[in-house]
Amino acid sequence: MSKFAFISDIHGNFPALKAVLWDIDLQEVDKIYCLGDLVGYYSQINEVIDTIRNRNIECIIGNHDYAMIHYGGVIERSKTCTNVLTQQLGYITLENLNFLRSLNTSMTIQTGGYKIFSVHGGINDYVDEYISDLSESYFETLDKTITHVITGHNHLPGVERYGNILYANSGSVGQPRDYNPMACYVIFEDGIFTIRRVSYNVEETIQQMKINGFPDYIAEVLRKGCRIGG
């Protein structure tokens, strides 16, 4: 039976990604999957994307990635996100920009008797839906052969069963928002999703933001593990 790791919402936080991948390697997984949002918020986007590419991690697109390649970095609901993405567009490499352009919006993984459906956002909007108030009926439009669903986007990890579907949110590698500053990812094994937390050098990320000319407030939230303004 295969063992997988799911990572998501790295957002240019390279120290967090390095720590999570180190922990994943200790788990001896068969494959790593990424649910998107490689860019946005934190400054080391090229280091993040280079790592995803070099390790052949299968990836789908997140809303920040999508905004960068389709909307010139504009996320209308957030001035902060727009400012960051616009700045990042000035230094992302062409190879990494093309990698983002190559990403699909969903991914289905068959393993043994299980079928895992994964998107960044949700079933109604694969890229930019914030899932809330879940119930069994939410999953009714899915292919009936799907047994598991995993998403990212809201940076809040969790695992819940809804009828025949076991649902997980992978949380965030790069910007946890559940008031736990440790980076987060999910392991899938034997039909079960398990949340793992990993400590990393938050101060290194904050220092890199200073070096690259980003406002302090974007990185300082990492010490508390909350959203900006949270």
C-alpha positions as a printed NumPy array, in Angstrom:
array([[  0.   ,   0.   ,   0.   ],
       [  1.358,   3.419,  -0.995],
       [  2.242,   6.171,   1.449],
       [  1.881,   9.783,   0.286],
       [  2.641,  13.255,   1.62 ],
       [  0.494,  16.275,   0.723],
       [  1.911,  19.772,   1.064],
       [  0.227,  23.082,   0.25 ],
       [  0.37 ,  26.858,   0.563],
       [  4.134,  27.241,   0.733],
       [  3.964,  30.89 ,  -0.348],
       [  7.675,  31.441,  -0.878],
       [  8.587,  30.348,   2.664],
       [ 11.682,  28.361,   1.762],
       [ 12.919,  27.618,   5.318],
       [  9.527,  26.072,   6.107],
       [  9.569,  23.988,   2.923],
       [ 13.079,  22.69 ,   3.655],
       [ 12.053,  21.615,   7.154],
       [  8.876,  19.914,   5.911],
       [ 10.694,  18.026,   3.16 ],
       [ 13.316,  16.886,   5.67 ],
       [ 10.525,  15.51 ,   7.878],
       [  8.778,  13.915,   4.891],
       [ 11.982,  12.144,   3.893],
       [ 12.136,  10.626,   7.373],
       [  8.634,   9.201,   6.834],
       [  9.829,   7.279,   3.762],
       [  6.832,   8.183,   1.624],
       [  6.371,   6.851,  -1.891],
       [  5.404,  10.194,  -3.39 ],
       [  4.877,  13.859,  -2.502],
       [  2.003,  15.907,  -3.921],
       [  1.585,  19.698,  -3.724],
       [ -1.807,  21.443,  -3.689],
       [ -0.561,  24.798,  -4.924],
       [  0.23 ,  28.357,  -3.835],
       [  3.97 ,  28.247,  -4.315],
       [  4.133,  32.041,  -4.621],
       [  2.756,  34.985,  -2.644],
       [  3.472,  36.383,   0.853],
       [  7.129,  35.365,   1.378],
       [ 10.113,  36.222,  -0.735],
       [ 11.948,  33.031,  -1.769],
       [  9.609,  31.915,  -4.531],
       [ 12.331,  30.813,  -6.948],
       [ 13.977,  28.635,  -4.309],
       [ 10.579,  27.06 ,  -3.549],
       [  9.623,  26.4  ,  -7.17 ],
       [ 13.115,  25.168,  -8.056],
       [ 12.843,  22.638,  -5.236],
       [  9.385,  21.452,  -6.298],
       [ 10.628,  21.049,  -9.874],
       [ 13.938,  19.391,  -8.991],
       [ 12.241,  16.857,  -6.736],
       [  9.574,  16.099,  -9.372],
       [  6.764,  16.847,  -6.928],
       [  3.447,  16.65 ,  -8.759],
       [  1.636,  19.942,  -8.242],
       [ -1.672,  21.653,  -8.969],
       [ -2.284,  25.394,  -9.151],
       [ -3.326,  27.638,  -6.261],
       [ -5.081,  31.002,  -6.365],
       [ -1.874,  33.023,  -5.85 ],
       [ -0.151,  31.069,  -8.628],
       [ -3.198,  31.623, -10.847],
       [ -3.313,  35.356, -10.116],
       [  0.357,  35.702, -10.961],
       [  0.102,  34.092, -14.402],
       [ -3.382,  35.251, -15.438],
       [ -4.047,  38.565, -13.672],
       [ -0.643,  40.211, -13.448],
       [ -0.53 ,  39.413,  -9.726],
       [ -3.817,  41.117,  -8.878],
       [ -5.995,  39.578,  -6.152],
       [ -8.813,  42.097,  -5.898],
       [ -9.826,  41.296,  -2.318],
       [ -6.309,  41.894,  -0.955],
       [ -4.029,  44.874,  -1.481],
       [ -1.272,  43.057,   0.416],
       [ -1.432,  39.971,  -1.812],
       [ -1.498,  42.113,  -4.94 ],
       [  1.509,  44.166,  -3.844],
       [  3.519,  41.046,  -2.994],
       [  2.686,  39.201,  -6.209],
       [  3.409,  42.274,  -8.3  ],
       [  6.829,  42.559,  -6.674],
       [  7.487,  38.835,  -7.144],
       [  6.635,  39.081, -10.843],
       [  9.707,  41.297, -11.121],
       [ 12.102,  38.527, -10.157],
       [ 10.49 ,  35.132, -10.771],
       [ 12.527,  33.257, -13.383],
       [ 10.998,  32.479, -16.763],
       [ 11.435,  28.752, -16.11 ],
       [  9.457,  28.997, -12.88 ],
       [  6.772,  31.183, -14.455],
       [  6.358,  28.602, -17.202],
       [  6.152,  25.863, -14.571],
       [  3.203,  27.665, -12.943],
       [  1.577,  27.969, -16.363],
       [  1.821,  24.191, -16.806],
       [ -0.129,  23.289, -13.66 ],
       [ -3.591,  21.71 , -13.722],
       [ -6.45 ,  22.698, -11.402],
       [ -7.154,  19.231,  -9.979],
       [ -5.553,  15.866,  -9.439],
       [ -6.978,  12.374,  -8.897],
       [ -4.828,   9.658,  -7.356],
       [ -5.739,   5.967,  -7.413],
       [ -4.013,   3.784,  -4.838],
       [ -5.16 ,   0.31 ,  -3.924],
       [ -8.883,   0.488,  -3.23 ],
       [ -8.823,   4.261,  -2.621],
       [ -9.391,   7.193,  -4.965],
       [ -8.183,  10.608,  -3.762],
       [ -9.472,  13.814,  -5.348],
       [ -7.423,  16.937,  -4.684],
       [ -7.822,  20.636,  -5.522],
       [ -6.46 ,  23.822,  -4.023],
       [ -9.807,  25.454,  -3.267],
       [-12.992,  23.385,  -3.274],
       [-15.377,  21.348,  -5.39 ],
       [-17.325,  24.401,  -6.612],
       [-14.211,  26.407,  -7.494],
       [-11.082,  24.307,  -7.76 ],
       [ -8.733,  27.281,  -7.412],
       [-10.346,  29.837,  -5.101],
       [-13.157,  28.438,  -2.937],
       [-12.825,  28.748,   0.82 ],
       [-14.558,  25.642,   2.152],
       [-16.743,  26.116,   5.235],
       [-19.827,  24.541,   6.845],
       [-19.188,  21.159,   5.294],
       [-21.83 ,  18.444,   5.176],
       [-22.371,  15.167,   3.348],
       [-24.359,  16.959,   0.657],
       [-21.361,  19.114,  -0.303],
       [-19.646,  16.074,  -1.842],
       [-22.686,  14.746,  -3.754],
       [-21.517,  16.038,  -7.152],
       [-18.274,  14.069,  -7.003],
       [-17.671,  10.851,  -8.891],
       [-19.101,   8.107,  -6.663],
       [-15.842,   6.158,  -6.867],
       [-13.963,   8.882,  -4.958],
       [-13.243,   7.884,  -1.357],
       [-11.03 ,  10.754,  -0.184],
       [-10.821,  14.51 ,  -0.798],
       [ -7.962,  16.809,   0.204],
       [ -7.714,  20.574,  -0.298],
       [ -5.631,  23.515,   0.876],
       [ -6.242,  27.279,   0.57 ],
       [ -7.614,  28.232,   4.011],
       [ -4.406,  27.258,   5.882],
       [ -6.431,  25.468,   8.588],
       [ -5.623,  21.758,   8.901],
       [ -8.287,  19.204,   9.705],
       [ -9.616,  15.715,   8.993],
       [-13.33 ,  14.851,   9.033],
       [-15.561,  12.114,   7.619],
       [-18.68 ,  13.005,   5.644],
       [-20.559,   9.855,   4.702],
       [-18.379,   7.849,   2.324],
       [-15.821,  10.651,   1.957],
       [-12.867,  11.216,   4.261],
       [-11.954,  14.872,   3.866],
       [ -8.712,  16.604,   4.855],
       [ -7.364,  20.116,   4.658],
       [ -3.601,  19.989,   4.419],
       [ -3.044,  23.234,   6.323],
       [ -0.103,  25.386,   5.246],
       [  3.615,  24.85 ,   4.982],
       [  4.37 ,  28.545,   4.658],
       [  1.788,  30.485,   6.672],
       [ -0.121,  28.504,   9.348],
       [ -3.29 ,  30.246,  10.549],
       [ -4.454,  28.051,  13.426],
       [ -2.245,  29.825,  16.003],
       [  0.34 ,  27.089,  15.788],
       [  3.467,  28.507,  14.098],
       [  4.784,  25.079,  13.114],
       [  4.636,  24.235,   9.399],
       [  1.941,  21.73 ,   8.483],
       [  1.428,  18.901,   6.009],
       [ -0.562,  15.651,   5.713],
       [  0.441,  12.004,   5.361],
       [ -1.896,   9.515,   3.649],
       [ -1.441,   5.86 ,   4.529],
       [ -3.836,   2.88 ,   4.708],
       [ -6.829,   5.106,   3.922],
       [ -6.075,   7.533,   6.755],
       [ -5.032,  11.204,   6.631],
       [ -2.659,  12.238,   9.433],
       [ -1.65 ,  15.847,  10.127],
       [  2.01 ,  16.469,  10.916],
       [  3.61 ,  19.65 ,  12.316],
       [  7.228,  20.646,  11.834],
       [  9.29 ,  23.352,  13.514],
       [ 11.411,  25.555,  11.272],
       [ 13.541,  28.696,  11.51 ],
       [ 10.877,  31.414,  11.378],
       [ 13.479,  34.129,  11.967],
       [ 15.303,  33.092,   8.789],
       [ 12.132,  33.732,   6.778],
       [ 11.616,  37.09 ,   8.473],
       [ 15.227,  38.069,   7.728],
       [ 14.882,  37.081,   4.081],
       [ 11.807,  39.303,   3.835],
       [ 13.828,  42.248,   5.162],
       [ 16.658,  41.569,   2.728],
       [ 14.235,  41.497,  -0.193],
       [ 12.44 ,  44.697,   0.831],
       [  9.062,  43.324,   1.949],
       [  7.086,  44.959,   4.801],
       [  7.674,  43.526,   8.276],
       [  3.989,  42.919,   9.032],
       [  3.698,  40.213,   6.373],
       [  6.316,  38.036,   8.078],
       [  5.789,  38.865,  11.743],
       [  2.548,  36.845,  11.843],
       [  4.664,  33.706,  11.401],
       [  5.775,  33.96 ,  15.026],
       [  2.145,  33.506,  16.167],
       [  0.903,  31.264,  13.365],
       [ -1.991,  33.491,  12.353],
       [ -3.286,  35.235,   9.253],
       [ -2.219,  38.797,   8.487],
       [ -4.306,  41.026,  10.738],
       [ -5.163,  38.029,  12.902]])
